[in-house]
Amino acid sequence: MLITRSVKALRKHLADWKQQAESIALVPTMGNLHDGHLSLVRAAKEQATRTVVSIFVNPLQFAPNEDFASYPRTFAEDIDKLRQYQVDAVFAPDVGEMYPDNEISSTYIDVPGLSDCLEGEYRPGFFRGVATVVNKLFNMVQPDIAFFGEKDYQQLLVIRKMVKDLNIPVEIQSVATVRETDGLAMSSRNQYLQPVQRMQSGIIYQAMQTVRDQVMQGANFTDIEQQMIQQLTQQGFVVDYLTLREPVSLQKPDCTDSLNYLEKAGSKVCNSLIILAAVRLGTTRLIDNLRFSLKPVDR
Ligand code: PAF
């Protein structure tokens, strides 16, 4: 397994592989690998002949008040895990390799619209940081296919839009969220939770399931959102948002309930909704989502 911090060394190996007509998969990560990341690695290995995992904690996607300095960095353990998966290359540039002229003055990419709502409202600059670094990784690795987790659903949409708008020749594949047994979505930030908070945190998934079930039974969208926000708040969560959205545009559905939604969608393609949530427990901020179909696709 090649482990390199240098774009030049990485490119040398990539050139050899490309010459032999190998297909290249990229799994971009910030390290501290858990089963969610490893499910991306498994998917990558199934679909390409060479898999590159990048490990880079990207300063450009952290606001000054966020956890860039304390973000868990577990390089040795990550390498052990990736060796077990027989990954072909680990690309772990330092900040100077990624942003030779300093990240603050770097050319950047903004993806308007999709970046402005939800996470974009609570974390200004976050999607600029993500889009810029992912674009740089695509240029460095030039993968045929790249893998992203559905847990970061808005990030996935932003990356897909960037790839489409900029004609980047890479296929984006998403992989389902991996959950703990109580439903908590796996995330490196889960380890910030105190034991009591960790016990409470399964409630986020339960709340989203309740919203889904109630919507399927015809509940009013706004009422059920408000009810769940209130319940979570009573249980000690600070809810940044818990909201039903149309899953392609991330806009609020212009409807009161599922029947109304299906009527407007004309029961053709847009028959699904997504619940997106961002909540804080103490100083830990967690995001999750649940997408569901209102009825089978009728094409
Ligand atoms: O999802 C992440 O881990 C990061 O946002 C990504 C895509 C690796 C970019 O830094």
CSV table of C-alpha atoms and ligand atoms in Angstrom, one decimal:
chain,number,residue,atom,x,y,z
A,1,MET,CA,0.0,0.0,0.0
A,2,LEU,CA,1.4,3.3,-1.1
A,3,ILE,CA,1.3,6.0,1.7
A,4,THR,CA,2.2,9.4,0.5
A,5,ARG,CA,1.9,13.0,1.5
A,6,SER,CA,3.1,14.2,-2.0
A,7,VAL,CA,1.0,14.9,-5.0
A,8,LYS,CA,4.0,14.2,-7.2
A,9,ALA,CA,4.6,10.7,-5.8
A,10,LEU,CA,0.9,9.9,-6.0
A,11,ARG,CA,0.7,11.0,-9.6
A,12,LYS,CA,3.6,8.8,-10.5
A,13,HIS,CA,1.7,5.7,-9.3
A,14,LEU,CA,-1.5,6.9,-10.8
A,15,ALA,CA,0.2,7.3,-14.2
A,16,ASP,CA,1.5,3.7,-14.0
A,17,TRP,CA,-2.0,2.4,-13.1
A,18,LYS,CA,-3.7,4.5,-15.8
A,19,GLN,CA,-1.2,3.2,-18.4
A,20,GLN,CA,-2.2,-0.3,-17.5
A,21,ALA,CA,-5.9,0.7,-18.0
A,22,GLU,CA,-6.8,0.3,-14.4
A,23,SER,CA,-9.9,2.0,-13.1
A,24,ILE,CA,-9.3,4.4,-10.1
A,25,ALA,CA,-11.7,4.9,-7.2
A,26,LEU,CA,-11.3,7.8,-4.7
A,27,VAL,CA,-12.7,7.8,-1.2
A,28,PRO,CA,-12.1,11.3,0.3
A,29,THR,CA,-12.0,11.3,4.1
A,30,MET,CA,-10.8,13.5,7.0
A,31,GLY,CA,-9.5,10.3,8.7
A,32,ASN,CA,-10.5,8.9,12.0
A,33,LEU,CA,-12.0,6.1,10.0
A,34,HIS,CA,-15.1,4.2,11.3
A,35,ASP,CA,-17.4,1.7,9.7
A,36,GLY,CA,-19.1,4.4,7.7
A,37,HIS,CA,-15.9,5.2,5.9
A,38,LEU,CA,-15.0,1.5,5.6
A,39,SER,CA,-18.4,0.9,3.8
A,40,LEU,CA,-17.2,3.5,1.2
A,41,VAL,CA,-13.9,1.7,0.9
A,42,ARG,CA,-15.7,-1.7,0.4
A,43,ALA,CA,-17.9,-0.1,-2.3
A,44,ALA,CA,-14.9,1.4,-4.0
A,45,LYS,CA,-13.0,-1.8,-4.1
A,46,GLU,CA,-15.9,-3.6,-5.7
A,47,GLN,CA,-16.2,-1.0,-8.5
A,48,ALA,CA,-12.6,-0.1,-9.4
A,49,THR,CA,-9.4,-2.0,-9.8
A,50,ARG,CA,-7.4,0.6,-7.7
A,51,THR,CA,-8.6,2.4,-4.6
A,52,VAL,CA,-7.1,5.6,-3.3
A,53,VAL,CA,-8.2,6.9,0.1
A,54,SER,CA,-7.4,10.5,0.9
A,55,ILE,CA,-7.0,11.6,4.5
A,56,PHE,CA,-7.0,15.4,5.0
A,57,VAL,CA,-8.5,17.5,7.7
A,58,ASN,CA,-9.4,20.5,5.5
A,59,PRO,CA,-9.0,23.8,7.3
A,60,LEU,CA,-11.0,25.6,4.6
A,61,GLN,CA,-14.3,23.9,5.7
A,62,PHE,CA,-14.0,24.8,9.4
A,63,ALA,CA,-15.1,28.2,10.7
A,64,PRO,CA,-12.8,29.8,13.3
A,65,ASN,CA,-15.2,28.8,16.1
A,66,GLU,CA,-15.3,25.1,15.0
A,67,ASP,CA,-13.3,22.0,15.9
A,68,PHE,CA,-10.5,22.1,13.4
A,69,ALA,CA,-7.7,21.9,16.0
A,70,SER,CA,-9.4,19.2,18.1
A,71,TYR,CA,-10.8,17.2,15.2
A,72,PRO,CA,-9.7,13.6,16.0
A,73,ARG,CA,-6.5,12.6,14.1
A,74,THR,CA,-5.7,8.9,14.3
A,75,PHE,CA,-3.4,8.4,11.3
A,76,ALA,CA,-1.7,5.1,12.6
A,77,GLU,CA,-5.0,3.4,13.3
A,78,ASP,CA,-6.5,4.6,10.0
A,79,ILE,CA,-3.5,3.1,8.1
A,80,ASP,CA,-4.0,-0.2,10.0
A,81,LYS,CA,-7.6,-0.3,8.9
A,82,LEU,CA,-6.9,0.5,5.3
A,83,ARG,CA,-4.2,-2.1,5.1
A,84,GLN,CA,-6.7,-4.7,6.2
A,85,TYR,CA,-8.9,-3.6,3.3
A,86,GLN,CA,-5.9,-3.8,0.9
A,87,VAL,CA,-6.3,-0.3,-0.3
A,88,ASP,CA,-3.8,0.6,-3.0
A,89,ALA,CA,-2.9,4.1,-1.9
A,90,VAL,CA,-3.4,6.5,1.0
A,91,PHE,CA,-2.9,10.1,0.0
A,92,ALA,CA,-2.5,12.2,3.2
A,93,PRO,CA,-1.2,15.7,2.2
A,94,ASP,CA,-0.4,18.2,4.8
A,95,VAL,CA,-1.9,21.7,4.6
A,96,GLY,CA,1.1,23.1,2.8
A,97,GLU,CA,0.8,20.4,0.1
A,98,MET,CA,-2.9,21.0,-0.4
A,99,TYR,CA,-2.8,24.8,-0.2
A,100,PRO,CA,0.8,25.9,-1.1
A,101,ASP,CA,-0.2,29.6,-1.2
A,102,ASN,CA,-2.2,29.3,2.1
A,103,GLU,CA,-5.9,28.2,2.2
A,104,ILE,CA,-7.2,31.7,2.9
A,105,SER,CA,-6.0,33.0,-0.4
A,106,SER,CA,-6.7,29.9,-2.4
A,107,THR,CA,-8.9,30.0,-5.5
A,108,TYR,CA,-12.2,28.5,-4.3
A,109,ILE,CA,-15.4,27.0,-5.6
A,110,ASP,CA,-18.9,28.1,-4.6
A,111,VAL,CA,-21.9,26.1,-5.5
A,112,PRO,CA,-24.8,28.5,-5.2
A,113,GLY,CA,-28.4,27.5,-4.2
A,114,LEU,CA,-27.8,24.1,-2.7
A,115,SER,CA,-25.0,25.5,-0.5
A,116,ASP,CA,-27.1,28.4,0.9
A,117,CYS,CA,-29.7,26.6,3.0
A,118,LEU,CA,-29.5,24.3,6.1
A,119,GLU,CA,-25.8,23.5,6.8
A,120,GLY,CA,-24.9,26.5,4.7
A,121,GLU,CA,-26.9,28.8,7.0
A,122,TYR,CA,-25.4,27.3,10.2
A,123,ARG,CA,-21.9,26.9,8.8
A,124,PRO,CA,-21.2,29.7,6.4
A,125,GLY,CA,-18.2,28.9,4.2
A,126,PHE,CA,-18.5,25.1,4.9
A,127,PHE,CA,-19.6,24.1,1.4
A,128,ARG,CA,-17.1,26.5,-0.2
A,129,GLY,CA,-14.4,24.6,1.8
A,130,VAL,CA,-15.8,21.2,0.8
A,131,ALA,CA,-16.3,21.9,-2.9
A,132,THR,CA,-12.8,23.5,-3.2
A,133,VAL,CA,-11.0,20.6,-1.5
A,134,VAL,CA,-13.0,17.9,-3.3
A,135,ASN,CA,-12.3,19.6,-6.6
A,136,LYS,CA,-8.6,19.7,-5.8
A,137,LEU,CA,-8.6,16.1,-4.8
A,138,PHE,CA,-10.4,15.2,-8.1
A,139,ASN,CA,-7.6,17.1,-10.0
A,140,MET,CA,-4.9,15.5,-8.0
A,141,VAL,CA,-6.2,11.9,-8.3
A,142,GLN,CA,-8.3,12.1,-11.4
A,143,PRO,CA,-10.4,9.2,-10.3
A,144,ASP,CA,-13.0,7.5,-12.5
A,145,ILE,CA,-15.4,7.2,-9.6
A,146,ALA,CA,-15.6,8.8,-6.2
A,147,PHE,CA,-17.6,7.7,-3.1
A,148,PHE,CA,-19.4,9.8,-0.5
A,149,GLY,CA,-21.7,8.9,2.4
A,150,GLU,CA,-25.4,9.7,2.4
A,151,LYS,CA,-25.1,10.9,6.0
A,152,ASP,CA,-23.8,14.1,4.6
A,153,TYR,CA,-26.7,14.4,2.2
A,154,GLN,CA,-26.4,18.1,1.4
A,155,GLN,CA,-22.7,17.7,0.8
A,156,LEU,CA,-23.4,14.9,-1.6
A,157,LEU,CA,-25.8,17.1,-3.6
A,158,VAL,CA,-23.3,20.0,-3.6
A,159,ILE,CA,-20.6,17.8,-5.0
A,160,ARG,CA,-22.9,16.3,-7.6
A,161,LYS,CA,-23.8,19.8,-8.8
A,162,MET,CA,-20.2,20.9,-8.9
A,163,VAL,CA,-19.3,17.9,-11.0
A,164,LYS,CA,-22.1,18.6,-13.3
A,165,ASP,CA,-21.6,22.3,-13.6
A,166,LEU,CA,-17.8,22.0,-14.1
A,167,ASN,CA,-17.9,18.9,-16.4
A,168,ILE,CA,-15.6,17.1,-14.1
A,169,PRO,CA,-15.1,13.6,-15.6
A,170,VAL,CA,-15.9,11.6,-12.5
A,171,GLU,CA,-18.8,9.4,-11.5
A,172,ILE,CA,-20.2,10.2,-8.0
A,173,GLN,CA,-21.5,7.2,-6.1
A,174,SER,CA,-23.3,7.5,-2.7
A,175,VAL,CA,-23.3,4.9,0.0
A,176,ALA,CA,-26.0,4.4,2.6
A,177,THR,CA,-25.5,5.8,6.1
A,178,VAL,CA,-24.1,3.2,8.6
A,179,ARG,CA,-25.8,3.3,12.0
A,180,GLU,CA,-25.0,2.2,15.5
A,181,THR,CA,-27.5,-0.4,16.9
A,182,ASP,CA,-29.6,2.4,18.5
A,183,GLY,CA,-29.8,4.2,15.1
A,184,LEU,CA,-27.2,6.9,15.7
A,185,ALA,CA,-25.5,7.7,12.4
A,186,MET,CA,-21.8,6.9,12.6
A,187,SER,CA,-19.6,10.0,12.7
A,188,SER,CA,-16.2,10.9,14.0
A,189,ARG,CA,-17.9,13.6,16.1
A,190,ASN,CA,-19.9,10.9,18.1
A,191,GLN,CA,-16.8,10.4,20.2
A,192,TYR,CA,-17.2,14.0,21.6
A,193,LEU,CA,-20.4,12.8,23.3
A,194,GLN,CA,-20.4,12.3,27.1
A,195,PRO,CA,-21.8,8.8,28.0
A,196,VAL,CA,-25.2,10.2,29.0
A,197,GLN,CA,-25.4,12.2,25.8
A,198,ARG,CA,-24.4,9.1,23.8
A,199,MET,CA,-27.3,7.2,25.4
A,200,GLN,CA,-29.7,10.0,24.4
A,201,SER,CA,-28.4,10.4,20.9
A,202,GLY,CA,-30.3,7.5,19.4
A,203,ILE,CA,-33.4,9.6,19.8
A,204,ILE,CA,-32.5,11.7,16.7
A,205,TYR,CA,-33.1,8.7,14.4
A,206,GLN,CA,-36.2,7.8,16.3
A,207,ALA,CA,-37.5,11.3,15.9
A,208,MET,CA,-36.9,11.2,12.1
A,209,GLN,CA,-38.6,7.8,11.9
A,210,THR,CA,-41.6,9.2,13.7
A,211,VAL,CA,-41.8,12.2,11.3
A,212,ARG,CA,-41.6,9.7,8.4
A,213,ASP,CA,-44.3,7.4,9.8
A,214,GLN,CA,-46.7,10.3,10.6
A,215,VAL,CA,-46.2,11.9,7.2
A,216,MET,CA,-47.0,8.5,5.6
A,217,GLN,CA,-50.2,8.6,7.7
A,218,GLY,CA,-51.2,12.0,6.4
A,219,ALA,CA,-49.9,14.3,9.2
A,220,ASN,CA,-49.5,18.0,8.4
A,221,PHE,CA,-45.8,18.6,7.6
A,222,THR,CA,-45.4,21.7,9.7
A,223,ASP,CA,-47.3,20.3,12.7
A,224,ILE,CA,-45.2,17.1,12.8
A,225,GLU,CA,-41.9,19.0,12.4
A,226,GLN,CA,-42.8,21.3,15.3
A,227,GLN,CA,-44.0,18.4,17.5
A,228,MET,CA,-40.6,16.6,17.0
A,229,ILE,CA,-38.6,19.8,17.5
A,230,GLN,CA,-40.4,20.4,20.8
A,231,GLN,CA,-39.9,16.8,22.0
A,232,LEU,CA,-36.2,16.9,21.2
A,233,THR,CA,-35.8,20.3,22.9
A,234,GLN,CA,-37.6,19.0,26.0
A,235,GLN,CA,-35.1,16.1,26.1
A,236,GLY,CA,-32.1,18.5,26.1
A,237,PHE,CA,-31.2,18.9,22.4
A,238,VAL,CA,-30.8,22.2,20.8
A,239,VAL,CA,-32.3,21.7,17.4
A,240,ASP,CA,-30.7,23.8,14.6
A,241,TYR,CA,-33.2,22.3,12.2
A,242,LEU,CA,-35.4,19.3,11.7
A,243,THR,CA,-37.2,19.8,8.4
A,244,LEU,CA,-38.9,18.0,5.6
A,245,ARG,CA,-37.5,18.8,2.2
A,246,GLU,CA,-37.8,17.9,-1.5
A,247,PRO,CA,-34.7,15.7,-1.9
A,248,VAL,CA,-33.3,17.1,-5.2
A,249,SER,CA,-33.6,20.9,-4.6
A,250,LEU,CA,-33.7,20.8,-0.8
A,251,GLN,CA,-36.6,23.3,-1.0
A,252,LYS,CA,-39.4,23.1,1.5
A,253,PRO,CA,-42.3,21.2,-0.2
A,254,ASP,CA,-45.0,23.7,-1.1
A,255,CYS,CA,-47.6,21.4,0.4
A,256,THR,CA,-49.4,20.7,3.6
A,257,ASP,CA,-49.2,16.9,3.6
A,258,SER,CA,-48.3,13.8,1.7
A,259,LEU,CA,-51.5,13.6,-0.3
A,260,ASN,CA,-51.1,17.2,-1.4
A,261,TYR,CA,-47.4,16.5,-2.2
A,262,LEU,CA,-48.2,13.5,-4.4
A,263,GLU,CA,-51.0,15.3,-6.2
A,264,LYS,CA,-48.6,18.2,-7.0
A,265,ALA,CA,-45.8,15.9,-8.0
A,266,GLY,CA,-48.2,14.2,-10.4
A,267,SER,CA,-47.1,10.8,-9.0
A,268,LYS,CA,-44.4,10.6,-11.7
A,269,VAL,CA,-40.9,11.0,-10.4
A,270,CYS,CA,-40.8,13.1,-7.3
A,271,ASN,CA,-42.5,10.9,-4.9
A,272,SER,CA,-39.9,11.0,-2.1
A,273,LEU,CA,-39.2,13.4,0.7
A,274,ILE,CA,-36.2,13.8,3.0
A,275,ILE,CA,-36.0,14.7,6.6
A,276,LEU,CA,-32.8,16.6,7.5
A,277,ALA,CA,-31.8,17.2,11.0
A,278,ALA,CA,-29.0,19.1,12.8
A,279,VAL,CA,-29.0,19.0,16.6
A,280,ARG,CA,-26.6,19.9,19.3
A,281,LEU,CA,-26.0,18.0,22.5
A,282,GLY,CA,-23.8,20.1,24.7
A,283,THR,CA,-21.0,21.3,22.4
A,284,THR,CA,-21.4,18.4,20.0
A,285,ARG,CA,-23.3,19.0,16.8
A,286,LEU,CA,-24.7,16.0,14.9
A,287,ILE,CA,-26.4,15.8,11.5
A,288,ASP,CA,-28.5,13.1,10.1
A,289,ASN,CA,-31.2,12.5,7.5
A,290,LEU,CA,-33.9,10.0,6.4
A,291,ARG,CA,-35.2,9.8,2.9
A,292,PHE,CA,-38.4,7.9,2.1
A,293,SER,CA,-40.8,7.2,-0.7
A,294,LEU,CA,-44.4,8.1,-0.4
A,295,LYS,CA,-45.4,5.4,-2.9
A,296,PRO,CA,-43.7,3.2,-5.4
A,297,VAL,CA,-42.3,5.0,-8.5
A,298,ASP,CA,-44.8,4.9,-11.4
A,299,ARG,CA,-42.9,5.5,-14.6
B,1,PAF,O1,-17.2,14.3,4.4
B,1,PAF,C1,-16.0,14.6,4.7
B,1,PAF,O2,-15.3,13.8,5.4
B,1,PAF,C2,-15.4,15.8,4.1
B,1,PAF,O3,-16.3,16.9,4.0
B,1,PAF,C3,-14.7,15.6,2.8
B,1,PAF,C4,-15.7,15.2,1.7
B,1,PAF,C5,-13.6,14.5,2.9
B,1,PAF,C6,-14.0,16.9,2.3
B,1,PAF,O4,-13.1,17.3,3.2
